[in-house]
Short mmCIF file of C-alpha atoms and ligand atoms in Angstrom, two decimals:
data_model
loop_
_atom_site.label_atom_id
_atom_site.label_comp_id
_atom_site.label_asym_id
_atom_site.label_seq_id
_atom_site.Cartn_x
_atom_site.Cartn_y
_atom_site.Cartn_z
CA UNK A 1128 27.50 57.93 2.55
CA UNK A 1129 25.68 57.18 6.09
CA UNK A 1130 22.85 59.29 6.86
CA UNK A 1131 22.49 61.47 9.72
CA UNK A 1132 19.29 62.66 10.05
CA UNK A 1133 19.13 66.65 9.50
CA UNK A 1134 18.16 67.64 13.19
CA UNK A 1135 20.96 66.45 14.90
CA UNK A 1136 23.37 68.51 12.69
CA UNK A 1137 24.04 71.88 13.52
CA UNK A 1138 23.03 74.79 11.82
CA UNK A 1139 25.47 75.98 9.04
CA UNK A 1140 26.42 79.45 11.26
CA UNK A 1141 23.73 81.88 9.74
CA UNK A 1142 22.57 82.67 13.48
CA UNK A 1143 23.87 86.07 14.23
CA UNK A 1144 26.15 86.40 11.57
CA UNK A 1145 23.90 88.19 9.36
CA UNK A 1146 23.27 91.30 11.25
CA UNK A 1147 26.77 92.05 11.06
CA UNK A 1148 27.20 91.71 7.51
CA UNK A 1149 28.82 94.61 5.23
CA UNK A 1150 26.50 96.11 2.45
CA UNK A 1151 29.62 95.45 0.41
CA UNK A 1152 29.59 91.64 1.71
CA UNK A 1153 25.92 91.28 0.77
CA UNK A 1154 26.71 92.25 -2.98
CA UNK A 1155 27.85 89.17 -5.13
CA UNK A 1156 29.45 90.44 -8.42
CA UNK A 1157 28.76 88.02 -11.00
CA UNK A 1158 31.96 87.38 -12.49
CA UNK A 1159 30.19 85.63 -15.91
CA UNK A 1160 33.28 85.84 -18.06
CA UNK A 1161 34.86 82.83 -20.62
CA UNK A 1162 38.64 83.17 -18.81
CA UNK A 1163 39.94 83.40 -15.60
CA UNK A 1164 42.37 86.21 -16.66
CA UNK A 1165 39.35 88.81 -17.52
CA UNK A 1166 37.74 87.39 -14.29
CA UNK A 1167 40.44 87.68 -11.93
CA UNK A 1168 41.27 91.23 -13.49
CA UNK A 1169 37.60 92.54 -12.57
CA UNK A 1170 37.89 91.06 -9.02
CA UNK A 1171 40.98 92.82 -8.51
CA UNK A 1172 39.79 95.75 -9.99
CA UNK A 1173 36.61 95.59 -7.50
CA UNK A 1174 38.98 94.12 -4.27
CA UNK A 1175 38.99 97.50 -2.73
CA UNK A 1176 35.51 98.14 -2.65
CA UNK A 1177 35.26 95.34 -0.38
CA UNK A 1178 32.67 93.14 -2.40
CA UNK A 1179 31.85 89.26 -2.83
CA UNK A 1180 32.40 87.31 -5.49
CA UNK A 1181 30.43 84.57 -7.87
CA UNK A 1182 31.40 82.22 -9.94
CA UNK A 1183 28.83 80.77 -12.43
CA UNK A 1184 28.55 77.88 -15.33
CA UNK A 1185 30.58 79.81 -17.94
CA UNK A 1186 33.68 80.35 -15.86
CA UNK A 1187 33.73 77.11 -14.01
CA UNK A 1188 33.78 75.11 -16.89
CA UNK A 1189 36.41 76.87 -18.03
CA UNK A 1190 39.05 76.90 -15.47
CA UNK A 1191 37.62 74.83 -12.81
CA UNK A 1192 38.38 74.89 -9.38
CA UNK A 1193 42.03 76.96 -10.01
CA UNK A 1194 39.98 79.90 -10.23
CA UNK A 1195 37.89 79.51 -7.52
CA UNK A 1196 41.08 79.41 -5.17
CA UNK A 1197 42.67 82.17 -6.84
CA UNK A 1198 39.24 84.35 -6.05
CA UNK A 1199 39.32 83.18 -2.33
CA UNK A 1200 42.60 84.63 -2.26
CA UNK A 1201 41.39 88.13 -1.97
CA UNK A 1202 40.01 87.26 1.20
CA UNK A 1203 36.35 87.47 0.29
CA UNK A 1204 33.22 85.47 -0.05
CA UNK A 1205 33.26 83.13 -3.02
CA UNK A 1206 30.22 82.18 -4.09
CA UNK A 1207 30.35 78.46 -6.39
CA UNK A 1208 26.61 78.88 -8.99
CA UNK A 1209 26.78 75.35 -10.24
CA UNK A 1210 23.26 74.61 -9.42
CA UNK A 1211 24.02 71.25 -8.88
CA UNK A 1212 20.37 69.14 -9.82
CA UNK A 1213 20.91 64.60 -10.36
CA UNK A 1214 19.90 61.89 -8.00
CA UNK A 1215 20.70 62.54 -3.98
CA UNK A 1216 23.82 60.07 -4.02
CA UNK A 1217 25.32 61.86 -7.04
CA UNK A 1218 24.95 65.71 -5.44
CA UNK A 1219 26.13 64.35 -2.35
CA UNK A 1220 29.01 63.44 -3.45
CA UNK A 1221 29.29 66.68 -5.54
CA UNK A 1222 28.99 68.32 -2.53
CA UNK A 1223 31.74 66.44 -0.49
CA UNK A 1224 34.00 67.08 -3.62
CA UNK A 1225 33.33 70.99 -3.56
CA UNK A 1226 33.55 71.30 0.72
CA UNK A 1227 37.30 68.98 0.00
CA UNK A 1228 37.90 71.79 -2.76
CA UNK A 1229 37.19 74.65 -0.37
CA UNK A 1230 33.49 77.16 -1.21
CA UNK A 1231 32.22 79.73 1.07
CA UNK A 1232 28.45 79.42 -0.53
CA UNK A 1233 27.60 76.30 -3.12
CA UNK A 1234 23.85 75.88 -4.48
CA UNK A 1235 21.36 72.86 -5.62
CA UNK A 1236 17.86 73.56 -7.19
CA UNK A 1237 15.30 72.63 -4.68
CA UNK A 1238 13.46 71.03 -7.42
CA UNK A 1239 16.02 67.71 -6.96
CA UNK A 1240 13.88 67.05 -3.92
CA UNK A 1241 13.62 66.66 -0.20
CA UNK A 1242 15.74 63.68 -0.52
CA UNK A 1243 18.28 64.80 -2.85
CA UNK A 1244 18.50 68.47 -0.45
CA UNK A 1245 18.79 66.34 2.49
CA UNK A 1246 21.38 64.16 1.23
CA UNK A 1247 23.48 67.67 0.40
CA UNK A 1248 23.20 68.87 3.81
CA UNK A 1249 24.57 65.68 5.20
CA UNK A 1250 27.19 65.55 2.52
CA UNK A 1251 28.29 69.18 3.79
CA UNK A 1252 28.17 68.53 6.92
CA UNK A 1253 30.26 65.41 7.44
CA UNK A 1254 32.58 67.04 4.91
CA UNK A 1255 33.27 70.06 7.04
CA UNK A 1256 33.39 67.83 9.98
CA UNK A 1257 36.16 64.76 8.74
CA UNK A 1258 37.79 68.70 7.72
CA UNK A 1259 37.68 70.24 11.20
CA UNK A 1260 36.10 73.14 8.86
CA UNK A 1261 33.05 75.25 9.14
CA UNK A 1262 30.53 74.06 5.90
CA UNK A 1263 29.69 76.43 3.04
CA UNK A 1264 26.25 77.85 3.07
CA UNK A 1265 24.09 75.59 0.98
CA UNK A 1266 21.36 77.63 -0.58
CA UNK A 1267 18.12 75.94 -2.68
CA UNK A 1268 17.66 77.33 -6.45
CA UNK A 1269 14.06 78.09 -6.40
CA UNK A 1270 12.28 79.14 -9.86
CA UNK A 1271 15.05 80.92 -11.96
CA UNK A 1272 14.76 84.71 -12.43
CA UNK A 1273 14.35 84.58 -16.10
CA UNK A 1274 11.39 82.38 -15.63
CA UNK A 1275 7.86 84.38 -15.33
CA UNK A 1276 4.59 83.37 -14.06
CA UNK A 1277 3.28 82.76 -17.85
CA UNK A 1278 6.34 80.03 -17.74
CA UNK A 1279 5.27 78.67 -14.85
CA UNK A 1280 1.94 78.03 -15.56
CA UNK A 1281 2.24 77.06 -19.16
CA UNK A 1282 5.45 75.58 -19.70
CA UNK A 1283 5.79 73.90 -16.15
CA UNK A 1284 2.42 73.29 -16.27
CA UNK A 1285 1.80 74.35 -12.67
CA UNK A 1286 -1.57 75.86 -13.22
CA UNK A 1287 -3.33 77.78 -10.83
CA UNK A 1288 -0.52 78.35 -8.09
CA UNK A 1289 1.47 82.15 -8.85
CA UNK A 1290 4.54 82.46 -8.65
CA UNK A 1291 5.10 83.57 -5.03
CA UNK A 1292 3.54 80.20 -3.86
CA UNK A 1293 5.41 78.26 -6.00
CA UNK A 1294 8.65 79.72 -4.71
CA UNK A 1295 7.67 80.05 -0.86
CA UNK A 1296 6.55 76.27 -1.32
CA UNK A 1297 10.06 75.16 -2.59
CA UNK A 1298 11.59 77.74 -0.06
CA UNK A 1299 9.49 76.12 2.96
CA UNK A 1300 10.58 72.77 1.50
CA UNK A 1301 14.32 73.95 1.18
CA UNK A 1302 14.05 74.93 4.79
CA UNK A 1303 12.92 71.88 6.10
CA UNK A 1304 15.77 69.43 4.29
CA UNK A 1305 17.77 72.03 5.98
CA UNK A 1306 19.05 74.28 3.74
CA UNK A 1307 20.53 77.78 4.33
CA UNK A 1308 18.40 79.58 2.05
CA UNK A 1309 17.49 80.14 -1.01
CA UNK A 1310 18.20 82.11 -4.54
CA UNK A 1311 14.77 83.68 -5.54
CA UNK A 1312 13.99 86.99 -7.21
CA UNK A 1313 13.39 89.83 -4.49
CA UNK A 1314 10.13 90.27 -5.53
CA UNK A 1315 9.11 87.12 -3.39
CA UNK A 1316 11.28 87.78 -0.43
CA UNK A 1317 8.43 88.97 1.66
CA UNK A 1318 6.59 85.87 1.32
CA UNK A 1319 9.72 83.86 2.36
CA UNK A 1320 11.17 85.53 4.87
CA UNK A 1321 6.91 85.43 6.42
CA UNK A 1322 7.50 81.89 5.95
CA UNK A 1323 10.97 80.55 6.55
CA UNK A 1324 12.07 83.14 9.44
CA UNK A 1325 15.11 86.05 9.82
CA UNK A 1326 17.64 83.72 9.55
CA UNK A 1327 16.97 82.25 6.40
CA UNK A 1328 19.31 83.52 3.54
CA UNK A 1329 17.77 85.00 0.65
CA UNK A 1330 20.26 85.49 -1.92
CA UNK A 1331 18.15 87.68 -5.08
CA UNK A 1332 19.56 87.61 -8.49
CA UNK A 1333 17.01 89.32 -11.25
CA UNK A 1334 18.89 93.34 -9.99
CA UNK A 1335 18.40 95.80 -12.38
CA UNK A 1336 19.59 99.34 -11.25
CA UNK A 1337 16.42 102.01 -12.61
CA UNK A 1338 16.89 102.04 -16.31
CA UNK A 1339 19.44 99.05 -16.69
CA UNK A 1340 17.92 96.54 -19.43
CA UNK A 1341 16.04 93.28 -18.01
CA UNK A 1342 18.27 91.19 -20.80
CA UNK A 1343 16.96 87.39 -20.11
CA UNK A 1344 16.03 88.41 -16.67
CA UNK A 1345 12.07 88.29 -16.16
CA UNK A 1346 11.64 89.05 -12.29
CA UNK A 1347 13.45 92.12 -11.81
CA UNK A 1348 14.11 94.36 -8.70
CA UNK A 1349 16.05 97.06 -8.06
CA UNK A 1350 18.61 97.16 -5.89
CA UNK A 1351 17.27 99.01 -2.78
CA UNK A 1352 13.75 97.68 -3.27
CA UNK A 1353 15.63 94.18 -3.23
CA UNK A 1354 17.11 95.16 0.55
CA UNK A 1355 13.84 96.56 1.40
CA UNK A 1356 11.97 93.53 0.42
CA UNK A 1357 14.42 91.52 2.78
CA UNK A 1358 17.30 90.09 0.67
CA UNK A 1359 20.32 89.05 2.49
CA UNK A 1360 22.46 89.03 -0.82
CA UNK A 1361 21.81 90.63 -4.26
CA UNK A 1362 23.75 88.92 -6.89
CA UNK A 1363 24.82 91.09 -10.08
CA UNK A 1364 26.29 90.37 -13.13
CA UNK A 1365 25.30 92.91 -16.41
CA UNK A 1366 24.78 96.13 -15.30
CA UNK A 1367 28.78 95.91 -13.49
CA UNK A 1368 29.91 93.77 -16.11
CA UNK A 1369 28.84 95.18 -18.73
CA UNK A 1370 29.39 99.02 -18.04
CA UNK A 1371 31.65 101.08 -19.21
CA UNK A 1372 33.11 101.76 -15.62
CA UNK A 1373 32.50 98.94 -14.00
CA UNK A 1374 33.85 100.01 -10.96
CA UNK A 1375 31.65 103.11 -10.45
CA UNK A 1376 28.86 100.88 -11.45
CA UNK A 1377 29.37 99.11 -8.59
CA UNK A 1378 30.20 102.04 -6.45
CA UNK A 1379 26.89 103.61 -7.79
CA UNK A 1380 24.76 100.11 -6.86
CA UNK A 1381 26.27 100.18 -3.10
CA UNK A 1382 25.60 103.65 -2.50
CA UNK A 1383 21.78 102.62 -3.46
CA UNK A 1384 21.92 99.52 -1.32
CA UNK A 1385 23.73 102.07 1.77
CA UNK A 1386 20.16 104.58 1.48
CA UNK A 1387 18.11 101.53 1.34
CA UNK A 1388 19.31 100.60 4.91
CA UNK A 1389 19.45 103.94 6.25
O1 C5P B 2531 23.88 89.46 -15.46
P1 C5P B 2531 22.85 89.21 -14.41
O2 C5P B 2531 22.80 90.26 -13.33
O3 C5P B 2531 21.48 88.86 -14.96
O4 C5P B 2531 23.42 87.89 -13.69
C1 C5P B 2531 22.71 87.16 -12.74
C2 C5P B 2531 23.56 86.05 -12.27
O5 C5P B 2531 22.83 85.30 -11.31
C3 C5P B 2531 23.97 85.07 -13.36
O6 C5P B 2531 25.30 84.64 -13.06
C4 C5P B 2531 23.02 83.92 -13.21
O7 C5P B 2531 23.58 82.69 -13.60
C5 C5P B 2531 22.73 83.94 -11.73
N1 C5P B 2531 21.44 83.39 -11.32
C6 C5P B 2531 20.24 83.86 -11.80
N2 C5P B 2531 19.06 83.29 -11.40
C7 C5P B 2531 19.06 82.28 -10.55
C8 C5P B 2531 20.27 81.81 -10.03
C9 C5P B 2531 21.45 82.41 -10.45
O8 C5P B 2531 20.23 84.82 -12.57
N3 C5P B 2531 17.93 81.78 -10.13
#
């Protein structure tokens, strides 16, 4: 793989495009399910409402890339969670496999490295090119949302830094590879976005609508404070997959997100 530095490539299209995203565009829907048949039947279930969609670990190792083409079918924005983390020749060439396969947003964990981020961007970049495509959105895993400060200190052993350091460190760092943004809970959006600028994407799993349960979740928001903290993107899985109704769950959480931006 040759290597172009990162400041001759162009940016991934985030300019501009942001302020005329949807609400219903900047919801990702979790779809954390064991089968692409209970998957695909929430999407379509959720198609009218106009929202994106996410594929995680669960699903994807399932039924592999079929079901991320059959999700791009309904004409939405597919989001690929692998959080792809080896050595910088291996997730570049992860990368260039996933851009050949076709993703609208893919992400790494920033904690892989400068090298390893850079070597995704170029990946992504030449891919889309040889392609005559646009490239996905490559967005930096900063410190997962089920992770809290007393994990960061003691088990990561990063003593003395909080949490909203930590994460607008990596998000600074993510930035500078060349990254699109980053996942991070909401709670440290306004540190990032002070940081790394309004066109940096910060995509905010960690939602809880008032009186949904955390579950493993450790830095939660909810959704309107997560839009008035500066998210671009909240990503939800539980409290749509796992209500009763999950599509006036989700009609519920976009109403909230529609008087947050009011
Ligand atoms: O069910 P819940 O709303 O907690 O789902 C959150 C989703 O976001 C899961 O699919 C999880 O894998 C993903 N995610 C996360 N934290 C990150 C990155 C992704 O929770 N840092």
């Amino acid at each position: 793989m040759s290597s172009l530095p990162v400041s001759s490539l162009s940016k991934t299209g985030s300019e501009g495009a942001k302020a005329a995203l949807s609400v219903e565009e900047r919801l990702f829907v979790a779809l954390d399910y064991p089968d692409a048949a209970t998957a695909l039947a929430l999407a379509e279930r959720l198609a009218p409402l106009g929202v994106s969609y996410k594929i995680g670990l669960q699903l994807f190792y399932a039924e592999g890339m079929a079901v991320v083409h059959q999700l791009r079918q309904f004409g939405k924005t597919v989001f690929v969670d692998l959080k792809l983390h080896d050595i910088p020749n291996t997730v570049a060439g992860a990368v260039d496999s996933l851009v050949i396969q076709g993703v609208d947003f893919l992400n790494l964990h920033t904690q892989g490295g400068p090298e390893m981020m850079r070597a995704a961007v170029v990946s992504a970049q030449q891919a889309a090119s040889r392609l005559g495509q646009t490239p996905p959105k490559l967005i930096g895993v900063t410190l997962l949302t089920s992770l809290s400060e007393q994990a960061l200190n003691e088990f990561l052993f990063v003593e003395g830094v909080s949490v909203g350091e930590y994460v607008q460190h990596l998000a600074m760092q993510a930035k500078k590879a060349g990254l699109d943004g980053v996942v991070c809970s909401a709670q440290e959006a306004p540190l990032i976005r002070a940081a790394c600028g309004p066109d940096f994407l910060l995509v905010t799993p960690g939602i809880r609508p008032a009186g949904a349960g955390e579950q493993d979740q450790a830095r939660v928001i909810t959704p309107a404070q997560a839009l008035q903290n500066g998210s671009d993107y909240l990503v939800i899985g539980r409290p749509i997959t796992g209500a009763s109704d999950p599509v006036a769950a989700t009609q519920s959480i976009l109403d909230e997100m529609r008087g947050a931006l009011v």
